[in-house]
Backbone as ProteinMPNN parsed JSONL, in Angstrom:
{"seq_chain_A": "XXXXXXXXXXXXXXXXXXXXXXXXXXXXXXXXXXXXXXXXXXXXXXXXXXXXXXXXXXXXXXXXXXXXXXXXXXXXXXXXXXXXXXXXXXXXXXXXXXXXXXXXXXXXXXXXXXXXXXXXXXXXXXXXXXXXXXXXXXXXXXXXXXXXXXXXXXXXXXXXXXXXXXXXXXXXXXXXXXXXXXXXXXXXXXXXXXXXXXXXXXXXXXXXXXX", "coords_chain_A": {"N_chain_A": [[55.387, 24.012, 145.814], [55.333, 20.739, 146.012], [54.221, 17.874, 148.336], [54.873, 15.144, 149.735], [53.39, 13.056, 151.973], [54.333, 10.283, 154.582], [53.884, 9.316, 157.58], [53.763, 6.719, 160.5], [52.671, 5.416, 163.016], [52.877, 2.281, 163.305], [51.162, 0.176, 164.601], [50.24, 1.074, 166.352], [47.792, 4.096, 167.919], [49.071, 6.33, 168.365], [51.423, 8.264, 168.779], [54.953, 10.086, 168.529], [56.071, 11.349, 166.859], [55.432, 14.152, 164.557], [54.081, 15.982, 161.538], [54.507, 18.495, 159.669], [52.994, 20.357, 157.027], [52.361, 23.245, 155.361], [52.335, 25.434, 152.634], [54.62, 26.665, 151.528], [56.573, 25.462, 153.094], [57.285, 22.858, 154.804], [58.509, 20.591, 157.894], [59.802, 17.819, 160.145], [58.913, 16.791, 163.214], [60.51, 15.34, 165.871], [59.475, 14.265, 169.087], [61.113, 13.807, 171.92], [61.751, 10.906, 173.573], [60.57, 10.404, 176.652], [61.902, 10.175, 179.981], [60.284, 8.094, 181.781], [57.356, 7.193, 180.947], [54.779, 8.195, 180.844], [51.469, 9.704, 180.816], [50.663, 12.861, 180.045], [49.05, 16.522, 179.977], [46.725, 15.222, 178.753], [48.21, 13.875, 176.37], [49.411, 10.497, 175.444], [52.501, 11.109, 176.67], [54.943, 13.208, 177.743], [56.889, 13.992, 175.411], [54.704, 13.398, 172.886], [53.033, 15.395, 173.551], [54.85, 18.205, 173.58], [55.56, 17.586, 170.651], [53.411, 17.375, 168.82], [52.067, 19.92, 169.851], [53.753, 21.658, 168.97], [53.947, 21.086, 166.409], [51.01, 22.416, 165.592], [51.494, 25.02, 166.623], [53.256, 26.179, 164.59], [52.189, 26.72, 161.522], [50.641, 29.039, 162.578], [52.54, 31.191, 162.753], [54.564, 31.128, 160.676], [56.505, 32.886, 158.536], [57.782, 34.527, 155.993], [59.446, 36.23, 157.145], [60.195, 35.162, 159.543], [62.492, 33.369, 160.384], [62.876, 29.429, 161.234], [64.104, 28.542, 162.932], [63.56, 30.777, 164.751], [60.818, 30.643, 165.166], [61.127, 28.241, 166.61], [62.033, 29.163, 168.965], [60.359, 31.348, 169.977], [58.06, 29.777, 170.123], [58.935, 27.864, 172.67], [59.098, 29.618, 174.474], [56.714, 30.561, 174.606], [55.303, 28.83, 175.969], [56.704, 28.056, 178.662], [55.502, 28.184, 181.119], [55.19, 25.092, 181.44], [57.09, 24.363, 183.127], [57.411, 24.088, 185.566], [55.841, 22.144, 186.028], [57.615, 19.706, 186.139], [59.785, 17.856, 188.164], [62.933, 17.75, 187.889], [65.504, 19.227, 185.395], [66.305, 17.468, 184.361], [64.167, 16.1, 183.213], [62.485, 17.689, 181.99], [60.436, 17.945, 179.072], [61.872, 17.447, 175.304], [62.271, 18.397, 171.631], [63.654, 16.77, 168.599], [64.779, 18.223, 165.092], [63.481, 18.888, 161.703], [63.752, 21.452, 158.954], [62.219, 22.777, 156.02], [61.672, 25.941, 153.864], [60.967, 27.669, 151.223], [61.52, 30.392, 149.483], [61.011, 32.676, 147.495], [63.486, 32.09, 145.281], [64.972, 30.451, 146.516], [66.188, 27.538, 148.981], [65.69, 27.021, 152.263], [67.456, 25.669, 154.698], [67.077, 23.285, 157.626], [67.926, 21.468, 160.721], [68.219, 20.473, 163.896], [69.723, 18.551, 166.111], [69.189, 14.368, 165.382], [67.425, 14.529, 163.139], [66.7, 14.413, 159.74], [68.335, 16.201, 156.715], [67.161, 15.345, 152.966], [68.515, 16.557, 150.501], [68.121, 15.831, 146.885], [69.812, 16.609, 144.156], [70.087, 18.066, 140.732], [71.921, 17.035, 138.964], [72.17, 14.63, 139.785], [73.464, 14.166, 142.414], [74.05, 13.595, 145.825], [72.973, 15.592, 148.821], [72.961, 15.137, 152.758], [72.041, 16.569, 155.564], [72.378, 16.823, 158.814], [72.514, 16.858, 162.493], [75.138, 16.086, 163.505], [76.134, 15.551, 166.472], [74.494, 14.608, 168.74], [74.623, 12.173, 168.629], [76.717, 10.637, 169.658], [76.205, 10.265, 172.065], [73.467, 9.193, 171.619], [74.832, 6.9, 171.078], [75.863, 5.915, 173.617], [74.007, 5.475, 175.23], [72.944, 2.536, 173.722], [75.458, 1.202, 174.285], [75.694, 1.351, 177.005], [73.506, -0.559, 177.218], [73.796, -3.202, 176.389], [76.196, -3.714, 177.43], [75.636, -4.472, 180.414], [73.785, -6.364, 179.656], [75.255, -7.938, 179.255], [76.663, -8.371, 181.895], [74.855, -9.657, 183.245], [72.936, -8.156, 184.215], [70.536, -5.786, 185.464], [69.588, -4.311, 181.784], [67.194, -2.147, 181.187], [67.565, -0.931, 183.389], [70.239, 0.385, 183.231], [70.097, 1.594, 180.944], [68.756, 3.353, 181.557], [70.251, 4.742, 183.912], [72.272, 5.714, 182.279], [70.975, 7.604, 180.103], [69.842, 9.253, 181.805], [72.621, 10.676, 182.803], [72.776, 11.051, 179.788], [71.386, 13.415, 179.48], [72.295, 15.892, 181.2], [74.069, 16.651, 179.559], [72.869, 18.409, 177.901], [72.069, 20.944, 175.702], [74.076, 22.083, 176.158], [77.574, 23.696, 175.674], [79.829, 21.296, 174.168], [78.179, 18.742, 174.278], [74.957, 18.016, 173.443], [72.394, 19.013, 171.273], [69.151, 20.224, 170.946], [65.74, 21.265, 170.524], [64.457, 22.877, 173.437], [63.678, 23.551, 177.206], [65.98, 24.603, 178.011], [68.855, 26.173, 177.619], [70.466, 27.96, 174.927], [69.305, 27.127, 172.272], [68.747, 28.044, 170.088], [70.445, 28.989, 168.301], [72.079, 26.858, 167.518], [71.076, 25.625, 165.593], [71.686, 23.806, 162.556], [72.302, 25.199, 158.933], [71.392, 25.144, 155.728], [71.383, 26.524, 152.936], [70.186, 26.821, 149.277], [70.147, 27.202, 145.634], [66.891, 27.314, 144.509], [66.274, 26.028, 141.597], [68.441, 23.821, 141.225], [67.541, 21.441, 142.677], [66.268, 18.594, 142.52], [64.713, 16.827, 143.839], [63.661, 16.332, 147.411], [63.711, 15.127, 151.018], [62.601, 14.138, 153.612], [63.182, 13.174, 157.507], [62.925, 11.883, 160.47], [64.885, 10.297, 162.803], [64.253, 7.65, 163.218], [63.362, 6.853, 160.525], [65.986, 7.38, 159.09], [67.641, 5.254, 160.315]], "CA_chain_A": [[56.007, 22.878, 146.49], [54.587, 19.352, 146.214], [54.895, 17.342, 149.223], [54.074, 13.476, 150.228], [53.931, 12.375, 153.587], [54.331, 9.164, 155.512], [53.769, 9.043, 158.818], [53.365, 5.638, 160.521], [52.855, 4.495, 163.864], [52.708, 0.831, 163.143], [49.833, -0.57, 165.23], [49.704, 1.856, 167.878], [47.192, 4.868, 168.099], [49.514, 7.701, 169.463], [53.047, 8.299, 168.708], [55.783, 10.911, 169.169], [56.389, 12.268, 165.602], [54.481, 15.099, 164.41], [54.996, 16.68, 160.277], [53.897, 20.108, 159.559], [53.027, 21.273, 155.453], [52.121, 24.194, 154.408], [52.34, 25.904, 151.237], [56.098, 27.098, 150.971], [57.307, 25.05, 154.627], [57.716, 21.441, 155.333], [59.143, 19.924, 158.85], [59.482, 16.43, 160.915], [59.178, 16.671, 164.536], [60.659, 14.258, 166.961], [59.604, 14.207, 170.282], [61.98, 12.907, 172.342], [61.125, 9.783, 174.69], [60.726, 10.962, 178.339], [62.575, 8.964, 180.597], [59.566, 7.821, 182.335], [56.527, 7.143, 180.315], [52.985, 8.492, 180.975], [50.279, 10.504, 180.41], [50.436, 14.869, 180.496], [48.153, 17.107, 179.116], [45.417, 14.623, 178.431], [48.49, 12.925, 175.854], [49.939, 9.761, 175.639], [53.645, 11.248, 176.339], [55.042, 14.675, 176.924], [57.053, 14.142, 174.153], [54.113, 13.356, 172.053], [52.546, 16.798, 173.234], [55.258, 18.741, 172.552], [55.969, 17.519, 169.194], [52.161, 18.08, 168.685], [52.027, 21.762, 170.044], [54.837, 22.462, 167.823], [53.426, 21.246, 165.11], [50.055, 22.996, 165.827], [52.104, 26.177, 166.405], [54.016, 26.797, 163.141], [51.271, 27.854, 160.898], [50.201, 30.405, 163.228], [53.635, 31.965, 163.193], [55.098, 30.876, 159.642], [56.515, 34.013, 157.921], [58.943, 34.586, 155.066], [60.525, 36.858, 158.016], [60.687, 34.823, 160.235], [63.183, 31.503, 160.294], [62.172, 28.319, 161.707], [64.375, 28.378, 164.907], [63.124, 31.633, 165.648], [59.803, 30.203, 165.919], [61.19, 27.255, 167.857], [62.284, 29.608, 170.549], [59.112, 31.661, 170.594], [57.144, 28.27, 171.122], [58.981, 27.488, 173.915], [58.41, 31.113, 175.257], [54.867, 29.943, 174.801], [54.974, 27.324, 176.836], [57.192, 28.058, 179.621], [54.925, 27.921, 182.139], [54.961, 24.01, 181.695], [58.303, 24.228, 183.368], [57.063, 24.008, 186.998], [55.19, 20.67, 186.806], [58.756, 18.755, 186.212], [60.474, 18.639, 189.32], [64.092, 18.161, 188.069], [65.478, 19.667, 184.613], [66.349, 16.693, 182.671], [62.908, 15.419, 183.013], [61.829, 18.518, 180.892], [60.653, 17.581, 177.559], [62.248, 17.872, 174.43], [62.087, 17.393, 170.5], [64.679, 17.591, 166.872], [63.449, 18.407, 163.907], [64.215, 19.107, 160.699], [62.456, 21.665, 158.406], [62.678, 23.474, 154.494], [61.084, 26.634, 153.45], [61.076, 27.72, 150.042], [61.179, 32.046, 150.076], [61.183, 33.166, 146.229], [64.573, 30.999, 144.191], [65.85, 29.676, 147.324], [65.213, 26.829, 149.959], [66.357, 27.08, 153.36], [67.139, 24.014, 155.159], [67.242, 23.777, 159.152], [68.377, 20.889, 161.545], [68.477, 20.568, 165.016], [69.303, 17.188, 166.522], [69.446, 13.482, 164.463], [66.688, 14.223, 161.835], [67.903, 14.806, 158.517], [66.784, 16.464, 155.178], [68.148, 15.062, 151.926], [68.753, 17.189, 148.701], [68.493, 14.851, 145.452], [70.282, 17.467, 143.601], [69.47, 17.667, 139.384], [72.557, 16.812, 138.962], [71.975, 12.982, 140.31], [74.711, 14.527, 143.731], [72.696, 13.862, 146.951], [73.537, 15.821, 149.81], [72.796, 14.803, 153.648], [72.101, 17.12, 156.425], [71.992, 15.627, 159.68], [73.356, 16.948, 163.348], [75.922, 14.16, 164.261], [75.939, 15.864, 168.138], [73.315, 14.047, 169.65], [74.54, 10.409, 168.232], [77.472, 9.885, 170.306], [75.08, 10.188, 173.386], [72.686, 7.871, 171.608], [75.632, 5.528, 171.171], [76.515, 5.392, 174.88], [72.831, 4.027, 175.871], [73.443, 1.465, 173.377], [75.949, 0.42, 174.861], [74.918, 0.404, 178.244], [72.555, -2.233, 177.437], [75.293, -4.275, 175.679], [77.579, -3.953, 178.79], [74.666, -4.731, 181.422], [73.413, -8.064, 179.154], [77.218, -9.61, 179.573], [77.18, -8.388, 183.044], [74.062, -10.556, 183.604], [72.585, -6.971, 184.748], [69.382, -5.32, 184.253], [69.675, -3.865, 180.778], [66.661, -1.366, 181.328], [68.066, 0.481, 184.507], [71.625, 0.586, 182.538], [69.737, 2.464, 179.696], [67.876, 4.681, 181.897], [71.271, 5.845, 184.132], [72.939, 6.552, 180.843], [70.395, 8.645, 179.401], [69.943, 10.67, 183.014], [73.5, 11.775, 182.46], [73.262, 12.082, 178.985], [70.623, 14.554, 179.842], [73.527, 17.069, 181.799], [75.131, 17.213, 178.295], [71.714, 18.362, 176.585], [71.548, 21.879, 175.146], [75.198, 22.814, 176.452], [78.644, 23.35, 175.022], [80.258, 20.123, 174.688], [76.973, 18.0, 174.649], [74.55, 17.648, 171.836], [71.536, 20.461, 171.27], [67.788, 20.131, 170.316], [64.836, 21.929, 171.296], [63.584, 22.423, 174.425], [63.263, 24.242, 177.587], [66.876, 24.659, 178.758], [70.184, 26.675, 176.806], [69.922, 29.127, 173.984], [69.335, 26.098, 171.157], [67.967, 28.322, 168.627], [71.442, 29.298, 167.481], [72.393, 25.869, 167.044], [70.529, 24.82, 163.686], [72.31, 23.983, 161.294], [71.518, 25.421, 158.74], [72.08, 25.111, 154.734], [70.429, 27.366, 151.508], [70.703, 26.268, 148.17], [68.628, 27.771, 144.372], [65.677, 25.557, 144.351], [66.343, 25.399, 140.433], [69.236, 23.171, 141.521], [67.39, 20.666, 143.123], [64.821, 17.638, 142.254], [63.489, 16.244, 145.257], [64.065, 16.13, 149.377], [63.058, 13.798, 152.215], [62.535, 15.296, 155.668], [62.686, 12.143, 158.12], [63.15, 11.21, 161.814], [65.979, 9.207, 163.007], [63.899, 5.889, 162.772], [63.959, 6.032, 158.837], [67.584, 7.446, 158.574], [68.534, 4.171, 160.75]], "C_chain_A": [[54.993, 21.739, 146.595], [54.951, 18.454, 146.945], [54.296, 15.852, 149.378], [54.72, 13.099, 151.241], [53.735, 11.047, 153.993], [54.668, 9.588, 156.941], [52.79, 7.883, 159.601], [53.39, 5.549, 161.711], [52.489, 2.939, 164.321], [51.306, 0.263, 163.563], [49.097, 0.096, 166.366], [49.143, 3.128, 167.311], [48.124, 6.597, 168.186], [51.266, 7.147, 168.689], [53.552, 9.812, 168.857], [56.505, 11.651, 168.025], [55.204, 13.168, 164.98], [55.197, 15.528, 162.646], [54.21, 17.692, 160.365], [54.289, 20.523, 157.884], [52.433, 22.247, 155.224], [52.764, 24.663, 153.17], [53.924, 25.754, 150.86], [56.82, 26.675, 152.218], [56.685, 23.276, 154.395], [58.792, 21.184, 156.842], [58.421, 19.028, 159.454], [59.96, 16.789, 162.279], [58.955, 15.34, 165.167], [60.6, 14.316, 168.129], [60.421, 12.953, 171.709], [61.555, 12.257, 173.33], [61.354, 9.801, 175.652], [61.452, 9.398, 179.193], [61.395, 8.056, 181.123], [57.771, 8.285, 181.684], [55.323, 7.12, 180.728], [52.351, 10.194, 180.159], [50.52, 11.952, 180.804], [49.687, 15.826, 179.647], [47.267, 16.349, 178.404], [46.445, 13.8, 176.598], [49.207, 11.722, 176.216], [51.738, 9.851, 176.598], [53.948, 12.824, 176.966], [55.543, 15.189, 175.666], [56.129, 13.934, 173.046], [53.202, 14.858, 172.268], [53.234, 17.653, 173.296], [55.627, 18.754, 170.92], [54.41, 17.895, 168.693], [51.535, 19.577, 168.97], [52.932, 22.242, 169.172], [54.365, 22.344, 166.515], [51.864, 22.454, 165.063], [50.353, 24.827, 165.717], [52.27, 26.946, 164.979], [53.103, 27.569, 162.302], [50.667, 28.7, 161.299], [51.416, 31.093, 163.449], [54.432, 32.241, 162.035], [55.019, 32.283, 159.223], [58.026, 33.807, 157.34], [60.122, 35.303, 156.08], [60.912, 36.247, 158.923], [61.521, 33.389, 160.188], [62.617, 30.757, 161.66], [63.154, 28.126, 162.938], [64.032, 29.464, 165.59], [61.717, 31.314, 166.708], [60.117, 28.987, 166.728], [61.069, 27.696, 169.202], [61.134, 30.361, 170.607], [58.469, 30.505, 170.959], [57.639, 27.844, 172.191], [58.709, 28.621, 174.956], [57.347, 30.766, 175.939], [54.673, 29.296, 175.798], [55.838, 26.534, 177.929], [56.67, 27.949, 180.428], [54.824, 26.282, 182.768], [56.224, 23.495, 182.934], [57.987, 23.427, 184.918], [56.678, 22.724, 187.429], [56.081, 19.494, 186.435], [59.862, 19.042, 187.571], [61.997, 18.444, 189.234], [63.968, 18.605, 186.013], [65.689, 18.292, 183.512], [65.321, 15.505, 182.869], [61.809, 16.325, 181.902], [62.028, 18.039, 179.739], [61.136, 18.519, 176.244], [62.045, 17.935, 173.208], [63.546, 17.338, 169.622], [63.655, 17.588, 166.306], [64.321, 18.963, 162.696], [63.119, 20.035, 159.6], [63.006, 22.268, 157.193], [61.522, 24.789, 154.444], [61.445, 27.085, 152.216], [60.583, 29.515, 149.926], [61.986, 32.384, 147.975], [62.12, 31.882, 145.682], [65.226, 30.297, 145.441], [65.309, 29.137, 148.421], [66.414, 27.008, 150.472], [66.512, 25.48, 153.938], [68.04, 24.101, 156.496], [67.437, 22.429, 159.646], [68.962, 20.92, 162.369], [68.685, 18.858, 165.726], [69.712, 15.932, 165.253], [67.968, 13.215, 163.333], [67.261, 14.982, 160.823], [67.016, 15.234, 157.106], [67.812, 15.934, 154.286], [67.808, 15.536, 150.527], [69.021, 16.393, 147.318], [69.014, 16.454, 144.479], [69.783, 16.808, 141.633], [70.347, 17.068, 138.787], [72.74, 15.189, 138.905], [73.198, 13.233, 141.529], [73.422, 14.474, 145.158], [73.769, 14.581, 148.383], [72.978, 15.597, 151.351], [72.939, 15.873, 154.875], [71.383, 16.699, 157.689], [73.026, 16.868, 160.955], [73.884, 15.795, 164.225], [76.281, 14.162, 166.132], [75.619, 14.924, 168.784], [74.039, 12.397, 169.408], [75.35, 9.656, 168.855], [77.012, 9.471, 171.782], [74.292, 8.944, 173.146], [73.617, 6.408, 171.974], [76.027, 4.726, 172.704], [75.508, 4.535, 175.503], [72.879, 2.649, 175.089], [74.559, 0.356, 173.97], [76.509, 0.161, 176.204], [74.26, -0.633, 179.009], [73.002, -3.248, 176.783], [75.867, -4.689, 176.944], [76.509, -4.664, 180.157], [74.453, -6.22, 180.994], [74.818, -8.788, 179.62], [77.299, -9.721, 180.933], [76.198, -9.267, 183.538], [73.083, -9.301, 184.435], [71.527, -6.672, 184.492], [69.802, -4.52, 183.243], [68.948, -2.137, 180.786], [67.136, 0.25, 182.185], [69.426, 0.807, 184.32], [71.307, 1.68, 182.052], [69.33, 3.913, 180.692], [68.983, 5.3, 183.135], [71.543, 6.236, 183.326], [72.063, 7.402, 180.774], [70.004, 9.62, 180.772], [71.181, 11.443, 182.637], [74.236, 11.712, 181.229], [72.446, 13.251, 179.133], [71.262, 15.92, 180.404], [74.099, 17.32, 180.61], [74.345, 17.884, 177.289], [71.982, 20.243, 176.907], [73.14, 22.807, 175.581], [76.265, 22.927, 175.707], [78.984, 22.455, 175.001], [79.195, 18.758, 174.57], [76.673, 18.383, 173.771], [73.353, 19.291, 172.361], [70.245, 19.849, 170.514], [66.545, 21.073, 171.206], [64.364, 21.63, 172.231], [63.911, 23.625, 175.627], [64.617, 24.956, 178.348], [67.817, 25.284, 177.52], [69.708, 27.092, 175.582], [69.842, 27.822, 172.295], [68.923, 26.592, 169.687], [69.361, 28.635, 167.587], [72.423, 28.158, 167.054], [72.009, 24.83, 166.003], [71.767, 25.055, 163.558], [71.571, 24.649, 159.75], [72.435, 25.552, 156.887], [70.984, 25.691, 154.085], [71.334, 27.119, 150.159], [69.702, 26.905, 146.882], [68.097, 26.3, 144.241], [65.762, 25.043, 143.191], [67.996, 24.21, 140.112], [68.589, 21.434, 141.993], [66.063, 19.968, 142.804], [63.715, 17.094, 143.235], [63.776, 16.889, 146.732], [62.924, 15.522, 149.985], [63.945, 14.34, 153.008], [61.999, 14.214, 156.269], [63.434, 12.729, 159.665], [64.063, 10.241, 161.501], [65.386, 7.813, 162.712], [63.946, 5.725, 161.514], [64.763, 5.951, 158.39], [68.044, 6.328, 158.867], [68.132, 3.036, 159.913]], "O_chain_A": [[53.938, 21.855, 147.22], [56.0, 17.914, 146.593], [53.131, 15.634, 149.047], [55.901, 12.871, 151.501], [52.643, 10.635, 153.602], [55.709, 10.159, 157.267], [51.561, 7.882, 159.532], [54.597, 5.588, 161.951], [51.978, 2.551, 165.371], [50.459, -0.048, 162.725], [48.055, -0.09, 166.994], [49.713, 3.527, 166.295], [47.639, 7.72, 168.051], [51.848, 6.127, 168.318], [52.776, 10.691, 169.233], [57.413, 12.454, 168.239], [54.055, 12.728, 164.995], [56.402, 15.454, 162.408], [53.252, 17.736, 161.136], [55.399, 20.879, 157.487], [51.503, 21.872, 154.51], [53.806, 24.123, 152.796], [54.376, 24.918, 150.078], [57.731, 27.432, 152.552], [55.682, 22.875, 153.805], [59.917, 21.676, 156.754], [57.195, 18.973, 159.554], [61.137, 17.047, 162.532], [58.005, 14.557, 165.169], [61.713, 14.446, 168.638], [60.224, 11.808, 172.118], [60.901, 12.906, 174.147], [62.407, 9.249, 175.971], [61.445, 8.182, 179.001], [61.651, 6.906, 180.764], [57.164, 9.334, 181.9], [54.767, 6.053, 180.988], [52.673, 11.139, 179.438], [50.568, 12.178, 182.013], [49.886, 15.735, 178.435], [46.963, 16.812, 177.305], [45.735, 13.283, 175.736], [49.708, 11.761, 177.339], [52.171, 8.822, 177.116], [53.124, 13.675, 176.634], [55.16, 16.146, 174.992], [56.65, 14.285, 171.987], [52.728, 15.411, 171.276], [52.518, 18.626, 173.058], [55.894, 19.72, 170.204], [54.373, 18.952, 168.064], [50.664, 20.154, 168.318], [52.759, 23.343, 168.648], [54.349, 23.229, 165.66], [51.979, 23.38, 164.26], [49.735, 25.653, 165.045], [51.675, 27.897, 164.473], [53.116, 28.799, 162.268], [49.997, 29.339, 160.488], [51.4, 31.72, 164.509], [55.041, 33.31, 162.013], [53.993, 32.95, 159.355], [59.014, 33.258, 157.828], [61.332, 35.102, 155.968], [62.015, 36.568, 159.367], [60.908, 32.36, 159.907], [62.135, 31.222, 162.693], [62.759, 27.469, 163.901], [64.078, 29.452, 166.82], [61.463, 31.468, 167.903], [59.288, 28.706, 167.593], [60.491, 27.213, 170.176], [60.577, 30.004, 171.645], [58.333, 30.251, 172.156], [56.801, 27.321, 172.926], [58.187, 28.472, 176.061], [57.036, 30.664, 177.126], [53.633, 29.359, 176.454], [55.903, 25.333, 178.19], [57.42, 27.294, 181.153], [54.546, 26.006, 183.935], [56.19, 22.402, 183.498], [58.373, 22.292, 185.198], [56.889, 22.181, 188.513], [55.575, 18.374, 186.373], [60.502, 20.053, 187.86], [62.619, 18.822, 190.226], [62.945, 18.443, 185.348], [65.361, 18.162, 182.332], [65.553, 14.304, 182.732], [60.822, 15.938, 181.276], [63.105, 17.724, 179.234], [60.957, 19.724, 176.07], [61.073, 17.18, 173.175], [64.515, 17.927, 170.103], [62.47, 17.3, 166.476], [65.488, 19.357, 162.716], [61.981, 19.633, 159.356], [64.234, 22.356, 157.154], [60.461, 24.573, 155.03], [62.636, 26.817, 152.055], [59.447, 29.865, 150.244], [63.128, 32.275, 147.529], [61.609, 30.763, 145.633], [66.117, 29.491, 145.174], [64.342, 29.639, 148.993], [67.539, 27.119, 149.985], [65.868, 24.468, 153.663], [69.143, 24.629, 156.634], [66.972, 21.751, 158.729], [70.142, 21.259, 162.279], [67.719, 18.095, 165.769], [70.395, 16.286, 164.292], [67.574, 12.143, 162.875], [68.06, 15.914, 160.916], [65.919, 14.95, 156.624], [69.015, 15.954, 154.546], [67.056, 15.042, 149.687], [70.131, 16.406, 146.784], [68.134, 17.299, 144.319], [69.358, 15.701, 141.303], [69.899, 16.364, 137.882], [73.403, 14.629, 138.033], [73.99, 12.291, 141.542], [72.369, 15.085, 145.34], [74.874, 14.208, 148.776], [71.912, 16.195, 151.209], [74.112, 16.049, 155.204], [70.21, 16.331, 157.76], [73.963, 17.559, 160.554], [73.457, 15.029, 165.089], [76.566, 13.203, 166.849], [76.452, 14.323, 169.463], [73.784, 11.538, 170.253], [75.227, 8.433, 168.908], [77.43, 8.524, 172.449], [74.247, 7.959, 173.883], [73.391, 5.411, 172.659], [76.338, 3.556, 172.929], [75.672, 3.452, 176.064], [72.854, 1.628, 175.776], [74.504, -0.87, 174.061], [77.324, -0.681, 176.582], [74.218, -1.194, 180.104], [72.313, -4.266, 176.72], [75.966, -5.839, 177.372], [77.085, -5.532, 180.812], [74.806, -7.163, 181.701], [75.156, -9.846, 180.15], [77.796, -10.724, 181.445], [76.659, -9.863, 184.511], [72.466, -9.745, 185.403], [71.106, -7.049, 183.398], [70.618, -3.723, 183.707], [69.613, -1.13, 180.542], [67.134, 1.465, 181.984], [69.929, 1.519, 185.188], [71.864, 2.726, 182.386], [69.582, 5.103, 180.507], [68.669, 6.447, 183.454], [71.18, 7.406, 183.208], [72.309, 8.305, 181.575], [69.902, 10.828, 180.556], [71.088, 12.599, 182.225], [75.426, 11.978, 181.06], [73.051, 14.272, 178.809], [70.753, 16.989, 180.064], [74.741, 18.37, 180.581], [74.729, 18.041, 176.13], [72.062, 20.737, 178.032], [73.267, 24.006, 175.33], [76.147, 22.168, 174.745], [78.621, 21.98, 176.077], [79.714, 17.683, 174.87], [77.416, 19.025, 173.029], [73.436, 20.146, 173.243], [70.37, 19.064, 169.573], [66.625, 21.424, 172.383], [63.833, 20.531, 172.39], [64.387, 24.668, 175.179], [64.397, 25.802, 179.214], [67.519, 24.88, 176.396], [68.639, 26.667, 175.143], [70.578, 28.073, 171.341], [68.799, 25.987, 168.622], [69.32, 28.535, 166.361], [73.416, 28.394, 166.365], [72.423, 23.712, 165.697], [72.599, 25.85, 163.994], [70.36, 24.533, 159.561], [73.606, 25.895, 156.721], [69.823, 25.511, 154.453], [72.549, 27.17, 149.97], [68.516, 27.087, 147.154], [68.419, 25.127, 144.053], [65.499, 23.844, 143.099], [68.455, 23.938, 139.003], [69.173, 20.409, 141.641], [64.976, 20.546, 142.801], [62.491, 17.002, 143.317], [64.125, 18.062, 146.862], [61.736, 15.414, 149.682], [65.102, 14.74, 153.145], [60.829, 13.899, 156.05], [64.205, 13.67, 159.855], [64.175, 9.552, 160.487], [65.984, 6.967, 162.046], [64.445, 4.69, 161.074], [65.015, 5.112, 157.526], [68.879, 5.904, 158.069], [68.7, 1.95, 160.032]]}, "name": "protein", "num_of_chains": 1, "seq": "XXXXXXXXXXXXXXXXXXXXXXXXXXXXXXXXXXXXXXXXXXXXXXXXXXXXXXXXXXXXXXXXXXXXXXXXXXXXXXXXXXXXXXXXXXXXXXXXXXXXXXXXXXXXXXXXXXXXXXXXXXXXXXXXXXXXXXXXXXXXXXXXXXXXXXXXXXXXXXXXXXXXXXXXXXXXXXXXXXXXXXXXXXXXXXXXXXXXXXXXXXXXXXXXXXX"}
C-alpha cells in the first residue's frame, strides 16, 4: 500500500485532525470541537487529544484480527477514567473517522461519523462512503446562526444551544453516532469490503475537504 498524506493546519500550530499509516492500515481522525475551548492534558483541545491518543493507539493494537472499531472501543476502555473530570456528559469528548485496511485480496473500509473514504474504482466508477447521520445535526447549527443574524441575535450563543441539544442525540438511536465515551458506537461503522484488484486509488478525508 502506497499512501500520501496531507495534513494542514493553515497557520496555526495545533489542530484537531490526526492520520494514522501503517503498512497495510490507513485512517483520518476528527476530533470533534468541544463546546468550550481550552486546554486538557497539556493539549490545545480535548478534541485535539483524543484524536491524538487515538492515533497514537492504533499501531499498538493493529491486527489482521482485529477490526478497526474494535480497537475504537478498546481505546475508549483505555481511557475511561477521563470520564470524571467532565462534569456533564455532552461535554465528553468525541471524534469520526474513517479508516482502510488491506488483509491479503481484500480492503476493508470503516466509517463512523461525516468523514468519508473514496474508491476510484479501475473501472473509472467512484464510489463514496460517508455517514449522512451526523449532517442533519450539523445542518441545524447552521441554521441557528442564520435564524439568530435576522433576529438581530447573538449568532454564537444560537450555535452553542443547538449543538448542547444536538449533543442528547449523540451516540443514540435516532441521533447520529461517532466515537466516544457514551452508547455502544462500535457497532455503528459502516462498513464496506471490496478485491483490492478492483480498485486504483482512495482518499481518506475529514469533513473540511469533503465540504
Amino acid at each position: 500500500m502506497i499512501a500520501n498524506t496531507i495534513l494542514d493546519f493553515s497557520e496555526s500550530t495545533w489542530g484537531e485532525d490526526r492520520l494514522c499509516v501503517l503498512d497495510q492500515f490507513c485512517c483520518v481522525i476528527d476530533g470533534a470541537t468541544p463546546l468550550k475551548q481550552e486546554e486538557f492534558a497539556g493539549y490545545h483541545s480535548s478534541a485535539e487529544w483524543m484524536a491524538d491518543q487515538l492515533s497514537l493507539y492504533i499501531p499498538k493494537s493493529i491486527a489482521d484480527s482485529v477490526s478497526y472499531p474494535l480497537i475504537c472501543k478498546n481505546f475508549i476502555q483505555a481511557k475511561k477514567n477521563i470520564c470524571c473530570t467532565f462534569p456533564d456528559t455532552y461535554q465528553l469528548p468525541s471524534l469520526t473517522t474513517a479508516a482502510i485496511q488491506q488483509h491479503e485480496n481484500l480492503i476493508k473500509c470503516w466509517v463512523l461519523g461525516d468523514c468519508s473514504v473514496y474508491l476510484l474504482m479501475k473501472d473509472g466508477h467512484v464510489r463514496h462512503i460517508t455517514d449522512k447521520r451526523v449532517s442533519r445535526f450539523s445542518k441545524k447549527s447552521q441554521q441557528a446562526k442564520i435564524q439568530a443574524i435576522r433576529r438581530g441575535e447573538d449568532p454564537a450563543a444560537a450555535v452553542l444551544t443547538q449543538r448542547i441539544q444536538n449533543k442528547s442525540k449523540m451516540n443514540q438511536p435516532g441521533g447520529y453516532w461517532v466515537v466516544g465515551f457514551i452508547g455502544n458506537f462500535a457497532d455503528e461503522f459502516l462498513e464496506y469490503c471490496i478485491e483490492a484488484e478492483k480498485v486504483q486509488a482512495i482518499l481518506l478525508c475529514t469533513d473540511g475537504l469533503d465540504r
